[in-house]
Short mmCIF file of C-alpha atoms in Angstrom, two decimals:
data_model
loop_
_atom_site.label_atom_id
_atom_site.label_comp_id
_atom_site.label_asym_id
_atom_site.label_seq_id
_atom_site.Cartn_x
_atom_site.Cartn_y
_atom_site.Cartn_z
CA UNK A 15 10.84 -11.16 12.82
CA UNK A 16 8.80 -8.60 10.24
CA UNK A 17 7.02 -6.10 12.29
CA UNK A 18 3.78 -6.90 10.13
CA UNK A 19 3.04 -10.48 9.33
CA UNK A 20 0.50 -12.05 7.18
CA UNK A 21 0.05 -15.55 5.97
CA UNK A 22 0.57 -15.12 2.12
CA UNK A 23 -1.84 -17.85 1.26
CA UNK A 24 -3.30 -18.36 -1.60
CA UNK A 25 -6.65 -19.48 -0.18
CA UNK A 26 -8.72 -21.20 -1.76
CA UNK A 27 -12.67 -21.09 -0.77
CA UNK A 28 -15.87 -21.92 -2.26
CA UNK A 29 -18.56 -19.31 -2.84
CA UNK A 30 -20.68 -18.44 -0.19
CA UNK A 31 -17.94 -19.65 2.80
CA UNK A 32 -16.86 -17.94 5.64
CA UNK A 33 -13.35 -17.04 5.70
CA UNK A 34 -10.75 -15.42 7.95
CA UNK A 35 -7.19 -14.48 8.37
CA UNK A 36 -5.21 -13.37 10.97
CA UNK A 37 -2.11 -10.28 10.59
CA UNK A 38 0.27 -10.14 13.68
CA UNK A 39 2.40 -7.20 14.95
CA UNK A 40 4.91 -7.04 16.78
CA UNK A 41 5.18 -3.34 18.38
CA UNK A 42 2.61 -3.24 21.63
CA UNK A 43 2.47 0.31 20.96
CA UNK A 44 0.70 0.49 17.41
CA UNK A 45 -1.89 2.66 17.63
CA UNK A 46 -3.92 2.18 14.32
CA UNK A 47 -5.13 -0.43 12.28
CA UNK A 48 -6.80 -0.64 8.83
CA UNK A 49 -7.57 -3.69 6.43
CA UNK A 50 -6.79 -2.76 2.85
CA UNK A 51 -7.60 -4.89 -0.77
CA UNK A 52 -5.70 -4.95 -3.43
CA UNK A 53 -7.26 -6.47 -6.67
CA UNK A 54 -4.57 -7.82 -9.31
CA UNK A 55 -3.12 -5.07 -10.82
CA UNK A 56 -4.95 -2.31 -9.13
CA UNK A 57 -4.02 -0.08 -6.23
CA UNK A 58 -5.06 -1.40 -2.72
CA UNK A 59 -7.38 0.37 -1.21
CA UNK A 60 -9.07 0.61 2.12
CA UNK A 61 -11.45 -1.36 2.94
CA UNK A 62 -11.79 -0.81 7.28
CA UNK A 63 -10.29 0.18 9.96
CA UNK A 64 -10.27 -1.62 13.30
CA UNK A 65 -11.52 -0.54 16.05
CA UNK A 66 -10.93 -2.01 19.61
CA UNK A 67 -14.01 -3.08 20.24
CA UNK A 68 -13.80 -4.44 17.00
CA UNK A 69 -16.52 -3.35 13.91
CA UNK A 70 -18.89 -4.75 11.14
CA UNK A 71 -19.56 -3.93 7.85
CA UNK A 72 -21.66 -6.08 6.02
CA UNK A 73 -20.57 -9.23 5.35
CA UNK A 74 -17.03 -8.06 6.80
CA UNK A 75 -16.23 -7.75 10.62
CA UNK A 76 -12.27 -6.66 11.80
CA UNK A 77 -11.27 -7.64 15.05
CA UNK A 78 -8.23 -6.57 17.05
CA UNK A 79 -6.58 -8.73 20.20
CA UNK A 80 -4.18 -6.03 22.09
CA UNK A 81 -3.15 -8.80 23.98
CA UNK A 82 -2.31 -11.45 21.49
CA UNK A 83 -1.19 -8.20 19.25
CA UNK A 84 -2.93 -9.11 16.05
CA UNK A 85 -5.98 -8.29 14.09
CA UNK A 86 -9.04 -10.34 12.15
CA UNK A 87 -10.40 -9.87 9.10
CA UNK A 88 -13.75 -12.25 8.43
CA UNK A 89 -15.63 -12.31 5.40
CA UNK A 90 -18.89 -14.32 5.64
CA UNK A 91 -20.89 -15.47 2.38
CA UNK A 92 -17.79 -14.81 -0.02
CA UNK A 93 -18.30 -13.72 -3.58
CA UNK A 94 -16.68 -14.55 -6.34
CA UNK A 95 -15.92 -10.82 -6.28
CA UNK A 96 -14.13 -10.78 -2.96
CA UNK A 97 -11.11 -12.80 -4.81
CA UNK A 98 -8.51 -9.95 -3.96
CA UNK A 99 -4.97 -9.62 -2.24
CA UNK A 100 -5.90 -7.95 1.59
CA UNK A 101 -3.10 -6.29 2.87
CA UNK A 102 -3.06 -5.17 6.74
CA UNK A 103 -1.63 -2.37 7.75
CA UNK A 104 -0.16 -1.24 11.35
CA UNK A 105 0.85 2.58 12.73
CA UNK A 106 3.04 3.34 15.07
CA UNK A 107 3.84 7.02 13.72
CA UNK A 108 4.49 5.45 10.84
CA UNK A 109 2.81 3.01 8.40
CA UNK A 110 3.85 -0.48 8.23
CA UNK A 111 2.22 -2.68 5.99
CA UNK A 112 2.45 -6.25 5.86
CA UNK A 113 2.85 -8.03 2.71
CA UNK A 114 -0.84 -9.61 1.97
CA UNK A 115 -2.90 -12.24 1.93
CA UNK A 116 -4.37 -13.65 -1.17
CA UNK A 117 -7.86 -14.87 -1.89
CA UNK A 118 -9.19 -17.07 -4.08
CA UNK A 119 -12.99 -17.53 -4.23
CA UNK A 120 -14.59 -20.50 -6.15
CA UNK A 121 -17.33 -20.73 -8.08
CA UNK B 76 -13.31 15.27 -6.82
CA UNK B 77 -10.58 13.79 -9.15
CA UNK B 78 -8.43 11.00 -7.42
CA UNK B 79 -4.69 10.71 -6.56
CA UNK B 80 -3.34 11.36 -10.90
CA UNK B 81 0.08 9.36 -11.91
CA UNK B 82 1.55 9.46 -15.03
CA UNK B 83 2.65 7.50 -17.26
CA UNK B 84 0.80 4.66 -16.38
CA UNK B 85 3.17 2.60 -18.30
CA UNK B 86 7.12 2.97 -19.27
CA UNK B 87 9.65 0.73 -20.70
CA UNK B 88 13.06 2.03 -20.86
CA UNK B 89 16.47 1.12 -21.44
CA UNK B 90 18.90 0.64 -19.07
CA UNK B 91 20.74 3.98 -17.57
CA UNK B 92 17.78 6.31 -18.96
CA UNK B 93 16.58 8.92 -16.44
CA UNK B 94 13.09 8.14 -15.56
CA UNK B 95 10.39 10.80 -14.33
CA UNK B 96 7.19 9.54 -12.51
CA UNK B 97 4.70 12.30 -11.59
CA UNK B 98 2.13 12.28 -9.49
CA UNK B 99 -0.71 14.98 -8.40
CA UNK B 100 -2.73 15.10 -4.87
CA UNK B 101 -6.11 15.14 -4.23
CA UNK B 102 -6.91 18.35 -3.31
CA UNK B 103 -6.77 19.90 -0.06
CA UNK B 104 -5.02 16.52 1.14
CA UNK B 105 -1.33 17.50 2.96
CA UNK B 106 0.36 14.45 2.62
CA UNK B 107 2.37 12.45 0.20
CA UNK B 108 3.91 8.91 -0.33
CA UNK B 109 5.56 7.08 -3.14
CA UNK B 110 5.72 3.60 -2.59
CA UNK B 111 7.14 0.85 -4.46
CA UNK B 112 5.44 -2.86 -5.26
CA UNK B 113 7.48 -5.75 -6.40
CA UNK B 114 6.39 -9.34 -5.94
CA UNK B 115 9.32 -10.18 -3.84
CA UNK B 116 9.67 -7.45 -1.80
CA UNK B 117 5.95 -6.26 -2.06
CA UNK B 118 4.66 -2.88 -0.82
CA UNK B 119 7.53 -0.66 0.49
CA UNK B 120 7.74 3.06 1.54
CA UNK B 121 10.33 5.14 -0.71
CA UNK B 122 9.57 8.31 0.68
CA UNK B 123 6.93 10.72 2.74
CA UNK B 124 6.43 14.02 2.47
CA UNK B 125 3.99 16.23 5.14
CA UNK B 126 3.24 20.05 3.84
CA UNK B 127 5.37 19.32 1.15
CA UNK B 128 8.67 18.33 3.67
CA UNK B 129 10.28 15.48 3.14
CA UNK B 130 9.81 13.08 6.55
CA UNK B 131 11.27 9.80 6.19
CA UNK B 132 13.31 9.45 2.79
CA UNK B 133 14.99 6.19 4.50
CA UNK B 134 13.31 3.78 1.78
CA UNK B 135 14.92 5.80 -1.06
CA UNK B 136 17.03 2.96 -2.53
CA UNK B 137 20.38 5.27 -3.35
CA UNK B 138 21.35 8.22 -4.54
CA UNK B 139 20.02 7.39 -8.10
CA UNK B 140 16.54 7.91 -6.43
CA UNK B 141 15.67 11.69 -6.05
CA UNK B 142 12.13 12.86 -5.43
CA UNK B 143 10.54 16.85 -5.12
CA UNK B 144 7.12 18.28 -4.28
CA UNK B 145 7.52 21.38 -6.09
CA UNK B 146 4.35 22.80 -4.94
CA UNK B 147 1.28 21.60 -2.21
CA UNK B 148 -0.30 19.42 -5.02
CA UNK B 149 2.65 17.81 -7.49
CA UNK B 150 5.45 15.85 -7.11
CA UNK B 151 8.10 14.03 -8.72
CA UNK B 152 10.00 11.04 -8.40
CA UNK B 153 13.10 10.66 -10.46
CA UNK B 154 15.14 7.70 -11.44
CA UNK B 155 18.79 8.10 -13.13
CA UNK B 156 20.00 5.93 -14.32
CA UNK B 157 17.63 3.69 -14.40
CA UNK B 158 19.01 -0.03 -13.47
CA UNK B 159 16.51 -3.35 -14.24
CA UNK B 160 16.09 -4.05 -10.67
CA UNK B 161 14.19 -0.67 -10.40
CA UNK B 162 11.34 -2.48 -12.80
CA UNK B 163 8.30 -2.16 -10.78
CA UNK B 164 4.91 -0.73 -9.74
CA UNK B 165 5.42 2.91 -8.30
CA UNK B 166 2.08 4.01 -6.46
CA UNK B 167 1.80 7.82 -5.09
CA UNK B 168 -0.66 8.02 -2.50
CA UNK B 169 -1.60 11.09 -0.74
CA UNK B 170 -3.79 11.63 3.09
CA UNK B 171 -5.44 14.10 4.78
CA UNK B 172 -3.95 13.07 7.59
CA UNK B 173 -0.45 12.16 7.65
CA UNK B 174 -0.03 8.55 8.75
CA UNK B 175 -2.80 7.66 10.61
CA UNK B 176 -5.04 7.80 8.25
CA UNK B 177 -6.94 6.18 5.24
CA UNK B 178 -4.21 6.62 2.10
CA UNK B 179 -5.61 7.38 -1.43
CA UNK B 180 -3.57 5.38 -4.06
CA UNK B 181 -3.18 6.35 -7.82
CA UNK B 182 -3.49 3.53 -10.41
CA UNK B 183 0.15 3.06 -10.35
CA UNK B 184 3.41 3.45 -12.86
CA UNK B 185 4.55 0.29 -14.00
CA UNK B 186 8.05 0.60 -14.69
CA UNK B 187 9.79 -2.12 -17.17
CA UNK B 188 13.71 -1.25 -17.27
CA UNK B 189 15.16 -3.56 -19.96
#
């Protein structure tokens, strides 16, 4: 089992719907979280971290379940523009990343 | 404040060339990472340096990979000889905070070895 695991998608959404996915982990004792994007051929980049109590920023809100040992990333009214690759990524003293989710929005 | 800097941007080689990637910090940032992007194999860690140390070099593929931080703000990663398989992105990415923090990327090397 990966230690970071994301469905790879594509998915495929129409402008202006709510979308989410899901990134398990398997060590109990990650510590940090973050929610990166990657646009096609660009570097990823962050785009949140995730707090326990989970956080908002605009139109995206992260999530994390200790329990279940996985984080959220929704995006609500989706842009054409949020059609990226979003990659989680999990510490542990050390930086595991898992290998991305890709995003298609629709026009 | 400039970004993470990695040049070249591009290079196609020939098989068994040496290959140098360089790559320069944003200032006043202590650590670096060189990672490696494939489709298959996607993002993976080559090697981490902290204060210029090396800290985990367990993702350098073999002994044809070799990588140096000469000084607080530069480093190097070095290829020879070069094989096809090593065709990828290479992405330096430097923190403020080791590795539990936000990582700053460079725009990448993409590496063709023919």
């Amino acid at each position: 089992r990966k230690e970071v695991e994301q469905d790879p998608g594509p998915f495929n959404v129409p402008e202006g719907a709510t979308v989410a996915f899901n990134c398990t982990y398997s060590n109990s004792a990650s510590q940090s979280f973050f929610w990166y994007r990657q646009d096609c051929r660009k570097e990823p980049k962050l785009l949140m971290s995730v707090y326990s109590s989970g956080n908002e920023d605009g139109r995206f809100t992260a999530q994390l379940n200790r329990a279940s040992q996985y984080i959220s990333l929704l995006i609500r009214d989706s842009k054409l523009s949020d059609s990226a690759t979003y990659l989680c990524v999990v510490t542990n003293y050390q930086l595991i990343w898992g290998a991305g989710t890709k995003l298609i929005i629709k026009p | 404040d400039a970004g993470v800097i990695q040049s070249p941007r591009h290079e196609v080689t020939e098989m068994g060339q040496e290959v140098t990637l360089r790559c320069k910090l944003i200032s006043g940032h202590n650590s670096l990472f060189w990672y490696r992007q494939t489709m298959m194999r996607g993002l993976e860690l080559l090697i981490y340096f902290n204060n210029n140390v090396p800290i985990d070099d367990s993702g350098m593929p073999e002994d044809r990979f070799s990588a140096k931080m000469p000084n607080a703000s530069f480093s190097t990663l070095k290829i020879q000889p070069s094989e096809p398989r090593d065709s990828a992105v290479y992405f330096c990415a430097s923190s403020s905070s080791g590795e539990t923090g936000e990582l700053f990327f460079g725009e990448g090397s993409r590496l063709t070895v023919l």
